[in-house]
């Protein structure tokens, strides 16, 4: 008796399931909904890829704001300084009043660039990278203290060479070293070195066999 009732219930469940399916979404409507969903998904992918591609072709500027002044070349100069002091009357030197001091220092003169002013502009449409450089400048001078050599020191009590005289002479010595370094190609060497330095930096981001690097002055 129990088995018969179970079979009757199973048959009723099957009948209800078939009736529910028949009352569900018609087959053509179901296919249309699936096709619309696929079109929406494919459209989203299509427009997404197009936007990403266009942004990759936009030129951008590479700056070096965090670097500041960077020395790209140093010159090593030896400067000899002669200091004299004496007393005069009507333009005539009084005998035995002359003081004289002759000494030399080695001076390091540094030149370079303000890297915060350097800009690199990749131009992908012509496979070119334009680098704009500011004016090269002296970034510092340094006396090599242990290079001091004294050649003559002859002091007179009537006209001694003062500490102020000596400090002024050292400043003049450094200025002379700067000019000598510039006259002997310091700025040109600094320019050549900064170009090599920047090309080395760019080679890690661009294929320099493809891109031409062009340097221009501001």
JSON list of C-alpha atoms in Angstrom, two decimals, residues 2-207:
[
{"chain": "A", "resi": 2, "resn": "UNK", "atom": "CA", "xyz": [2.88, 2.40, 0.92]},
{"chain": "A", "resi": 3, "resn": "UNK", "atom": "CA", "xyz": [4.73, 1.64, -2.35]},
{"chain": "A", "resi": 4, "resn": "UNK", "atom": "CA", "xyz": [1.66, 2.48, -4.37]},
{"chain": "A", "resi": 5, "resn": "UNK", "atom": "CA", "xyz": [1.27, 5.82, -2.64]},
{"chain": "A", "resi": 6, "resn": "UNK", "atom": "CA", "xyz": [4.97, 6.70, -3.30]},
{"chain": "A", "resi": 7, "resn": "UNK", "atom": "CA", "xyz": [4.59, 5.92, -6.99]},
{"chain": "A", "resi": 8, "resn": "UNK", "atom": "CA", "xyz": [1.46, 8.03, -7.17]},
{"chain": "A", "resi": 9, "resn": "UNK", "atom": "CA", "xyz": [3.27, 10.99, -5.50]},
{"chain": "A", "resi": 10, "resn": "UNK", "atom": "CA", "xyz": [6.28, 10.66, -7.86]},
{"chain": "A", "resi": 11, "resn": "UNK", "atom": "CA", "xyz": [4.00, 10.69, -10.88]},
{"chain": "A", "resi": 12, "resn": "UNK", "atom": "CA", "xyz": [2.26, 13.79, -9.55]},
{"chain": "A", "resi": 13, "resn": "UNK", "atom": "CA", "xyz": [5.67, 15.58, -9.03]},
{"chain": "A", "resi": 14, "resn": "UNK", "atom": "CA", "xyz": [6.75, 14.80, -12.58]},
{"chain": "A", "resi": 15, "resn": "UNK", "atom": "CA", "xyz": [3.46, 16.11, -13.89]},
{"chain": "A", "resi": 16, "resn": "UNK", "atom": "CA", "xyz": [3.89, 19.34, -11.91]},
{"chain": "A", "resi": 17, "resn": "UNK", "atom": "CA", "xyz": [7.49, 19.81, -13.16]},
{"chain": "A", "resi": 18, "resn": "UNK", "atom": "CA", "xyz": [6.44, 19.38, -16.78]},
{"chain": "A", "resi": 19, "resn": "UNK", "atom": "CA", "xyz": [3.63, 21.86, -16.31]},
{"chain": "A", "resi": 20, "resn": "UNK", "atom": "CA", "xyz": [6.07, 24.40, -14.72]},
{"chain": "A", "resi": 21, "resn": "UNK", "atom": "CA", "xyz": [8.51, 24.10, -17.63]},
{"chain": "A", "resi": 22, "resn": "UNK", "atom": "CA", "xyz": [5.70, 24.58, -20.11]},
{"chain": "A", "resi": 23, "resn": "UNK", "atom": "CA", "xyz": [4.66, 27.77, -18.29]},
{"chain": "A", "resi": 24, "resn": "UNK", "atom": "CA", "xyz": [8.32, 29.11, -18.25]},
{"chain": "A", "resi": 25, "resn": "UNK", "atom": "CA", "xyz": [10.04, 31.53, -20.60]},
{"chain": "A", "resi": 26, "resn": "UNK", "atom": "CA", "xyz": [9.37, 30.67, -24.27]},
{"chain": "A", "resi": 27, "resn": "UNK", "atom": "CA", "xyz": [12.44, 29.31, -26.05]},
{"chain": "A", "resi": 28, "resn": "UNK", "atom": "CA", "xyz": [12.79, 32.13, -28.65]},
{"chain": "A", "resi": 29, "resn": "UNK", "atom": "CA", "xyz": [12.69, 34.78, -25.91]},
{"chain": "A", "resi": 30, "resn": "UNK", "atom": "CA", "xyz": [15.34, 32.90, -23.94]},
{"chain": "A", "resi": 31, "resn": "UNK", "atom": "CA", "xyz": [17.66, 32.84, -26.99]},
{"chain": "A", "resi": 32, "resn": "UNK", "atom": "CA", "xyz": [17.13, 36.58, -27.56]},
{"chain": "A", "resi": 33, "resn": "UNK", "atom": "CA", "xyz": [18.05, 37.36, -23.94]},
{"chain": "A", "resi": 34, "resn": "UNK", "atom": "CA", "xyz": [21.25, 35.31, -24.18]},
{"chain": "A", "resi": 35, "resn": "UNK", "atom": "CA", "xyz": [22.28, 37.03, -27.43]},
{"chain": "A", "resi": 36, "resn": "UNK", "atom": "CA", "xyz": [21.67, 40.50, -25.91]},
{"chain": "A", "resi": 37, "resn": "UNK", "atom": "CA", "xyz": [23.78, 39.65, -22.87]},
{"chain": "A", "resi": 38, "resn": "UNK", "atom": "CA", "xyz": [26.62, 38.44, -25.07]},
{"chain": "A", "resi": 39, "resn": "UNK", "atom": "CA", "xyz": [26.49, 41.65, -27.14]},
{"chain": "A", "resi": 40, "resn": "UNK", "atom": "CA", "xyz": [26.70, 43.77, -23.99]},
{"chain": "A", "resi": 41, "resn": "UNK", "atom": "CA", "xyz": [29.72, 41.81, -22.70]},
{"chain": "A", "resi": 42, "resn": "UNK", "atom": "CA", "xyz": [31.53, 41.91, -26.05]},
{"chain": "A", "resi": 43, "resn": "UNK", "atom": "CA", "xyz": [30.79, 45.62, -26.41]},
{"chain": "A", "resi": 44, "resn": "UNK", "atom": "CA", "xyz": [32.27, 46.37, -23.01]},
{"chain": "A", "resi": 45, "resn": "UNK", "atom": "CA", "xyz": [35.44, 44.47, -23.90]},
{"chain": "A", "resi": 46, "resn": "UNK", "atom": "CA", "xyz": [35.68, 46.20, -27.29]},
{"chain": "A", "resi": 47, "resn": "UNK", "atom": "CA", "xyz": [35.35, 49.75, -25.98]},
{"chain": "A", "resi": 48, "resn": "UNK", "atom": "CA", "xyz": [37.61, 48.95, -23.04]},
{"chain": "A", "resi": 49, "resn": "UNK", "atom": "CA", "xyz": [40.44, 47.79, -25.31]},
{"chain": "A", "resi": 50, "resn": "UNK", "atom": "CA", "xyz": [40.04, 50.78, -27.62]},
{"chain": "A", "resi": 51, "resn": "UNK", "atom": "CA", "xyz": [40.38, 53.26, -24.74]},
{"chain": "A", "resi": 52, "resn": "UNK", "atom": "CA", "xyz": [43.46, 51.53, -23.36]},
{"chain": "A", "resi": 53, "resn": "UNK", "atom": "CA", "xyz": [45.16, 51.52, -26.77]},
{"chain": "A", "resi": 54, "resn": "UNK", "atom": "CA", "xyz": [44.63, 55.23, -27.37]},
{"chain": "A", "resi": 55, "resn": "UNK", "atom": "CA", "xyz": [46.07, 56.16, -23.96]},
{"chain": "A", "resi": 56, "resn": "UNK", "atom": "CA", "xyz": [49.28, 54.25, -24.68]},
{"chain": "A", "resi": 57, "resn": "UNK", "atom": "CA", "xyz": [50.06, 56.52, -27.65]},
{"chain": "A", "resi": 58, "resn": "UNK", "atom": "CA", "xyz": [49.88, 59.73, -25.61]},
{"chain": "A", "resi": 59, "resn": "UNK", "atom": "CA", "xyz": [53.23, 61.55, -25.28]},
{"chain": "A", "resi": 60, "resn": "UNK", "atom": "CA", "xyz": [54.38, 62.24, -21.75]},
{"chain": "A", "resi": 61, "resn": "UNK", "atom": "CA", "xyz": [57.11, 64.25, -20.01]},
{"chain": "A", "resi": 62, "resn": "UNK", "atom": "CA", "xyz": [59.78, 62.61, -17.88]},
{"chain": "A", "resi": 63, "resn": "UNK", "atom": "CA", "xyz": [61.13, 65.00, -15.25]},
{"chain": "A", "resi": 64, "resn": "UNK", "atom": "CA", "xyz": [63.88, 64.81, -12.65]},
{"chain": "A", "resi": 65, "resn": "UNK", "atom": "CA", "xyz": [62.35, 67.00, -9.96]},
{"chain": "A", "resi": 66, "resn": "UNK", "atom": "CA", "xyz": [63.81, 65.00, -7.06]},
{"chain": "A", "resi": 67, "resn": "UNK", "atom": "CA", "xyz": [67.42, 65.07, -8.25]},
{"chain": "A", "resi": 68, "resn": "UNK", "atom": "CA", "xyz": [68.34, 68.77, -7.88]},
{"chain": "A", "resi": 69, "resn": "UNK", "atom": "CA", "xyz": [71.83, 69.96, -8.85]},
{"chain": "A", "resi": 70, "resn": "UNK", "atom": "CA", "xyz": [74.04, 67.19, -10.18]},
{"chain": "A", "resi": 71, "resn": "UNK", "atom": "CA", "xyz": [77.73, 67.54, -10.98]},
{"chain": "A", "resi": 72, "resn": "UNK", "atom": "CA", "xyz": [78.62, 65.92, -14.29]},
{"chain": "A", "resi": 73, "resn": "UNK", "atom": "CA", "xyz": [82.24, 67.06, -14.61]},
{"chain": "A", "resi": 74, "resn": "UNK", "atom": "CA", "xyz": [85.05, 68.17, -12.29]},
{"chain": "A", "resi": 75, "resn": "UNK", "atom": "CA", "xyz": [88.29, 69.99, -13.05]},
{"chain": "A", "resi": 76, "resn": "UNK", "atom": "CA", "xyz": [91.42, 69.85, -10.90]},
{"chain": "A", "resi": 77, "resn": "UNK", "atom": "CA", "xyz": [93.45, 73.08, -10.92]},
{"chain": "A", "resi": 78, "resn": "UNK", "atom": "CA", "xyz": [96.59, 74.22, -9.12]},
{"chain": "A", "resi": 79, "resn": "UNK", "atom": "CA", "xyz": [96.61, 77.95, -8.39]},
{"chain": "A", "resi": 80, "resn": "UNK", "atom": "CA", "xyz": [99.58, 79.98, -7.15]},
{"chain": "A", "resi": 81, "resn": "UNK", "atom": "CA", "xyz": [98.84, 83.17, -5.26]},
{"chain": "A", "resi": 82, "resn": "UNK", "atom": "CA", "xyz": [101.22, 86.03, -4.50]},
{"chain": "A", "resi": 83, "resn": "UNK", "atom": "CA", "xyz": [100.37, 88.55, -1.79]},
{"chain": "A", "resi": 84, "resn": "UNK", "atom": "CA", "xyz": [102.36, 91.72, -1.23]},
{"chain": "A", "resi": 85, "resn": "UNK", "atom": "CA", "xyz": [101.98, 94.60, 1.16]},
{"chain": "A", "resi": 86, "resn": "UNK", "atom": "CA", "xyz": [104.12, 97.68, 1.70]},
{"chain": "A", "resi": 87, "resn": "UNK", "atom": "CA", "xyz": [104.06, 101.28, 2.78]},
{"chain": "A", "resi": 88, "resn": "UNK", "atom": "CA", "xyz": [104.42, 104.06, 0.24]},
{"chain": "A", "resi": 89, "resn": "UNK", "atom": "CA", "xyz": [104.98, 107.78, 0.22]},
{"chain": "A", "resi": 90, "resn": "UNK", "atom": "CA", "xyz": [103.90, 109.63, -2.90]},
{"chain": "A", "resi": 91, "resn": "UNK", "atom": "CA", "xyz": [103.84, 106.36, -4.79]},
{"chain": "A", "resi": 92, "resn": "UNK", "atom": "CA", "xyz": [107.33, 105.41, -3.74]},
{"chain": "A", "resi": 93, "resn": "UNK", "atom": "CA", "xyz": [107.81, 102.26, -1.72]},
{"chain": "A", "resi": 94, "resn": "UNK", "atom": "CA", "xyz": [109.49, 102.78, 1.63]},
{"chain": "A", "resi": 95, "resn": "UNK", "atom": "CA", "xyz": [112.42, 100.39, 2.05]},
{"chain": "A", "resi": 96, "resn": "UNK", "atom": "CA", "xyz": [112.12, 97.51, 4.50]},
{"chain": "A", "resi": 97, "resn": "UNK", "atom": "CA", "xyz": [108.32, 97.81, 4.75]},
{"chain": "A", "resi": 98, "resn": "UNK", "atom": "CA", "xyz": [107.40, 95.16, 2.19]},
{"chain": "A", "resi": 99, "resn": "UNK", "atom": "CA", "xyz": [105.69, 91.89, 3.13]},
{"chain": "A", "resi": 100, "resn": "UNK", "atom": "CA", "xyz": [105.37, 89.05, 0.67]},
{"chain": "A", "resi": 101, "resn": "UNK", "atom": "CA", "xyz": [103.69, 85.63, 0.73]},
{"chain": "A", "resi": 102, "resn": "UNK", "atom": "CA", "xyz": [103.57, 83.14, -2.12]},
{"chain": "A", "resi": 103, "resn": "UNK", "atom": "CA", "xyz": [101.65, 79.87, -1.81]},
{"chain": "A", "resi": 104, "resn": "UNK", "atom": "CA", "xyz": [99.54, 77.46, -3.85]},
{"chain": "A", "resi": 105, "resn": "UNK", "atom": "CA", "xyz": [96.38, 75.42, -3.46]},
{"chain": "A", "resi": 106, "resn": "UNK", "atom": "CA", "xyz": [94.78, 72.72, -5.55]},
{"chain": "A", "resi": 107, "resn": "UNK", "atom": "CA", "xyz": [91.16, 73.57, -6.37]},
{"chain": "A", "resi": 108, "resn": "UNK", "atom": "CA", "xyz": [88.40, 71.23, -7.55]},
{"chain": "A", "resi": 109, "resn": "UNK", "atom": "CA", "xyz": [85.86, 72.99, -9.76]},
{"chain": "A", "resi": 110, "resn": "UNK", "atom": "CA", "xyz": [82.55, 71.20, -10.35]},
{"chain": "A", "resi": 111, "resn": "UNK", "atom": "CA", "xyz": [80.07, 71.87, -13.15]},
{"chain": "A", "resi": 112, "resn": "UNK", "atom": "CA", "xyz": [76.69, 70.34, -13.87]},
{"chain": "A", "resi": 113, "resn": "UNK", "atom": "CA", "xyz": [72.96, 70.88, -14.24]},
{"chain": "A", "resi": 114, "resn": "UNK", "atom": "CA", "xyz": [69.83, 71.58, -12.28]},
{"chain": "A", "resi": 115, "resn": "UNK", "atom": "CA", "xyz": [68.12, 68.28, -13.02]},
{"chain": "A", "resi": 116, "resn": "UNK", "atom": "CA", "xyz": [64.75, 69.59, -11.88]},
{"chain": "A", "resi": 117, "resn": "UNK", "atom": "CA", "xyz": [64.79, 71.75, -15.03]},
{"chain": "A", "resi": 118, "resn": "UNK", "atom": "CA", "xyz": [65.55, 68.89, -17.43]},
{"chain": "A", "resi": 119, "resn": "UNK", "atom": "CA", "xyz": [62.62, 67.48, -19.39]},
{"chain": "A", "resi": 120, "resn": "UNK", "atom": "CA", "xyz": [62.42, 64.42, -21.64]},
{"chain": "A", "resi": 121, "resn": "UNK", "atom": "CA", "xyz": [59.56, 64.39, -24.14]},
{"chain": "A", "resi": 122, "resn": "UNK", "atom": "CA", "xyz": [59.04, 61.08, -26.00]},
{"chain": "A", "resi": 123, "resn": "UNK", "atom": "CA", "xyz": [57.42, 61.56, -29.41]},
{"chain": "A", "resi": 124, "resn": "UNK", "atom": "CA", "xyz": [56.27, 58.08, -30.33]},
{"chain": "A", "resi": 125, "resn": "UNK", "atom": "CA", "xyz": [54.83, 59.12, -33.69]},
{"chain": "A", "resi": 126, "resn": "UNK", "atom": "CA", "xyz": [58.33, 59.89, -35.00]},
{"chain": "A", "resi": 127, "resn": "UNK", "atom": "CA", "xyz": [60.29, 57.50, -32.72]},
{"chain": "A", "resi": 128, "resn": "UNK", "atom": "CA", "xyz": [62.14, 60.38, -31.12]},
{"chain": "A", "resi": 129, "resn": "UNK", "atom": "CA", "xyz": [62.94, 61.52, -27.58]},
{"chain": "A", "resi": 130, "resn": "UNK", "atom": "CA", "xyz": [63.62, 65.24, -27.18]},
{"chain": "A", "resi": 131, "resn": "UNK", "atom": "CA", "xyz": [65.58, 66.25, -24.07]},
{"chain": "A", "resi": 132, "resn": "UNK", "atom": "CA", "xyz": [65.52, 69.90, -23.05]},
{"chain": "A", "resi": 133, "resn": "UNK", "atom": "CA", "xyz": [68.57, 71.00, -21.04]},
{"chain": "A", "resi": 134, "resn": "UNK", "atom": "CA", "xyz": [69.01, 74.16, -18.96]},
{"chain": "A", "resi": 135, "resn": "UNK", "atom": "CA", "xyz": [72.25, 76.13, -18.99]},
{"chain": "A", "resi": 136, "resn": "UNK", "atom": "CA", "xyz": [75.25, 74.36, -17.52]},
{"chain": "A", "resi": 137, "resn": "UNK", "atom": "CA", "xyz": [76.61, 76.01, -14.39]},
{"chain": "A", "resi": 138, "resn": "UNK", "atom": "CA", "xyz": [79.31, 75.82, -11.72]},
{"chain": "A", "resi": 139, "resn": "UNK", "atom": "CA", "xyz": [77.92, 73.68, -8.92]},
{"chain": "A", "resi": 140, "resn": "UNK", "atom": "CA", "xyz": [80.75, 74.32, -6.47]},
{"chain": "A", "resi": 141, "resn": "UNK", "atom": "CA", "xyz": [84.45, 74.74, -5.79]},
{"chain": "A", "resi": 142, "resn": "UNK", "atom": "CA", "xyz": [86.55, 73.04, -3.17]},
{"chain": "A", "resi": 143, "resn": "UNK", "atom": "CA", "xyz": [89.99, 73.82, -1.81]},
{"chain": "A", "resi": 144, "resn": "UNK", "atom": "CA", "xyz": [92.06, 70.71, -1.27]},
{"chain": "A", "resi": 145, "resn": "UNK", "atom": "CA", "xyz": [93.34, 71.62, 2.17]},
{"chain": "A", "resi": 146, "resn": "UNK", "atom": "CA", "xyz": [96.28, 69.23, 2.33]},
{"chain": "A", "resi": 147, "resn": "UNK", "atom": "CA", "xyz": [97.56, 70.49, -1.03]},
{"chain": "A", "resi": 148, "resn": "UNK", "atom": "CA", "xyz": [98.74, 73.80, 0.46]},
{"chain": "A", "resi": 149, "resn": "UNK", "atom": "CA", "xyz": [102.33, 74.68, -0.37]},
{"chain": "A", "resi": 150, "resn": "UNK", "atom": "CA", "xyz": [104.16, 77.74, 0.98]},
{"chain": "A", "resi": 151, "resn": "UNK", "atom": "CA", "xyz": [106.98, 79.08, -1.18]},
{"chain": "A", "resi": 152, "resn": "UNK", "atom": "CA", "xyz": [107.83, 82.47, 0.35]},
{"chain": "A", "resi": 153, "resn": "UNK", "atom": "CA", "xyz": [106.70, 84.16, 3.54]},
{"chain": "A", "resi": 154, "resn": "UNK", "atom": "CA", "xyz": [108.41, 87.42, 4.39]},
{"chain": "A", "resi": 155, "resn": "UNK", "atom": "CA", "xyz": [106.48, 89.60, 6.83]},
{"chain": "A", "resi": 156, "resn": "UNK", "atom": "CA", "xyz": [107.31, 93.17, 7.79]},
{"chain": "A", "resi": 157, "resn": "UNK", "atom": "CA", "xyz": [106.05, 94.58, 11.07]},
{"chain": "A", "resi": 158, "resn": "UNK", "atom": "CA", "xyz": [105.31, 97.85, 9.26]},
{"chain": "A", "resi": 159, "resn": "UNK", "atom": "CA", "xyz": [102.87, 96.34, 6.73]},
{"chain": "A", "resi": 160, "resn": "UNK", "atom": "CA", "xyz": [101.91, 92.79, 7.70]},
{"chain": "A", "resi": 161, "resn": "UNK", "atom": "CA", "xyz": [99.61, 90.69, 5.53]},
{"chain": "A", "resi": 162, "resn": "UNK", "atom": "CA", "xyz": [96.40, 90.38, 7.50]},
{"chain": "A", "resi": 163, "resn": "UNK", "atom": "CA", "xyz": [93.97, 87.49, 7.80]},
{"chain": "A", "resi": 164, "resn": "UNK", "atom": "CA", "xyz": [91.44, 89.51, 5.85]},
{"chain": "A", "resi": 165, "resn": "UNK", "atom": "CA", "xyz": [93.98, 89.98, 3.06]},
{"chain": "A", "resi": 166, "resn": "UNK", "atom": "CA", "xyz": [94.55, 86.23, 2.98]},
{"chain": "A", "resi": 167, "resn": "UNK", "atom": "CA", "xyz": [90.83, 85.36, 2.92]},
{"chain": "A", "resi": 168, "resn": "UNK", "atom": "CA", "xyz": [90.26, 87.74, 0.03]},
{"chain": "A", "resi": 169, "resn": "UNK", "atom": "CA", "xyz": [93.19, 86.21, -1.81]},
{"chain": "A", "resi": 170, "resn": "UNK", "atom": "CA", "xyz": [91.76, 82.69, -1.40]},
{"chain": "A", "resi": 171, "resn": "UNK", "atom": "CA", "xyz": [88.41, 83.83, -2.84]},
{"chain": "A", "resi": 172, "resn": "UNK", "atom": "CA", "xyz": [90.24, 85.35, -5.80]},
{"chain": "A", "resi": 173, "resn": "UNK", "atom": "CA", "xyz": [92.21, 82.13, -6.18]},
{"chain": "A", "resi": 174, "resn": "UNK", "atom": "CA", "xyz": [88.97, 80.10, -6.45]},
{"chain": "A", "resi": 175, "resn": "UNK", "atom": "CA", "xyz": [87.49, 82.51, -8.99]},
{"chain": "A", "resi": 176, "resn": "UNK", "atom": "CA", "xyz": [90.65, 82.24, -11.07]},
{"chain": "A", "resi": 177, "resn": "UNK", "atom": "CA", "xyz": [90.43, 78.45, -10.88]},
{"chain": "A", "resi": 178, "resn": "UNK", "atom": "CA", "xyz": [86.80, 78.58, -12.13]},
{"chain": "A", "resi": 179, "resn": "UNK", "atom": "CA", "xyz": [87.73, 80.68, -15.11]},
{"chain": "A", "resi": 180, "resn": "UNK", "atom": "CA", "xyz": [90.72, 78.50, -15.95]},
{"chain": "A", "resi": 181, "resn": "UNK", "atom": "CA", "xyz": [88.55, 75.38, -15.82]},
{"chain": "A", "resi": 182, "resn": "UNK", "atom": "CA", "xyz": [85.90, 76.97, -18.07]},
{"chain": "A", "resi": 183, "resn": "UNK", "atom": "CA", "xyz": [88.55, 78.14, -20.55]},
{"chain": "A", "resi": 184, "resn": "UNK", "atom": "CA", "xyz": [89.91, 74.58, -20.71]},
{"chain": "A", "resi": 185, "resn": "UNK", "atom": "CA", "xyz": [86.58, 72.97, -21.66]},
{"chain": "A", "resi": 186, "resn": "UNK", "atom": "CA", "xyz": [84.85, 72.26, -18.34]},
{"chain": "A", "resi": 187, "resn": "UNK", "atom": "CA", "xyz": [81.38, 73.14, -19.65]},
{"chain": "A", "resi": 188, "resn": "UNK", "atom": "CA", "xyz": [81.80, 71.12, -22.85]},
{"chain": "A", "resi": 189, "resn": "UNK", "atom": "CA", "xyz": [82.85, 68.05, -20.88]},
{"chain": "A", "resi": 190, "resn": "UNK", "atom": "CA", "xyz": [79.90, 68.50, -18.50]},
{"chain": "A", "resi": 191, "resn": "UNK", "atom": "CA", "xyz": [77.53, 68.63, -21.47]},
{"chain": "A", "resi": 192, "resn": "UNK", "atom": "CA", "xyz": [78.97, 65.48, -23.04]},
{"chain": "A", "resi": 193, "resn": "UNK", "atom": "CA", "xyz": [78.71, 63.61, -19.74]},
{"chain": "A", "resi": 194, "resn": "UNK", "atom": "CA", "xyz": [75.12, 64.64, -19.04]},
{"chain": "A", "resi": 195, "resn": "UNK", "atom": "CA", "xyz": [74.11, 63.41, -22.49]},
{"chain": "A", "resi": 196, "resn": "UNK", "atom": "CA", "xyz": [75.70, 60.02, -21.84]},
{"chain": "A", "resi": 197, "resn": "UNK", "atom": "CA", "xyz": [74.12, 59.89, -18.38]},
{"chain": "A", "resi": 198, "resn": "UNK", "atom": "CA", "xyz": [70.62, 60.62, -19.69]},
{"chain": "A", "resi": 199, "resn": "UNK", "atom": "CA", "xyz": [70.96, 58.15, -22.55]},
{"chain": "A", "resi": 200, "resn": "UNK", "atom": "CA", "xyz": [71.91, 55.48, -20.02]},
{"chain": "A", "resi": 201, "resn": "UNK", "atom": "CA", "xyz": [68.84, 56.31, -17.96]},
{"chain": "A", "resi": 202, "resn": "UNK", "atom": "CA", "xyz": [66.54, 56.22, -21.00]},
{"chain": "A", "resi": 203, "resn": "UNK", "atom": "CA", "xyz": [67.97, 52.93, -22.27]},
{"chain": "A", "resi": 204, "resn": "UNK", "atom": "CA", "xyz": [66.31, 51.19, -19.31]},
{"chain": "A", "resi": 205, "resn": "UNK", "atom": "CA", "xyz": [62.89, 52.44, -20.47]},
{"chain": "A", "resi": 206, "resn": "UNK", "atom": "CA", "xyz": [63.19, 52.78, -24.25]},
{"chain": "A", "resi": 207, "resn": "UNK", "atom": "CA", "xyz": [64.86, 50.86, -27.05]}
]
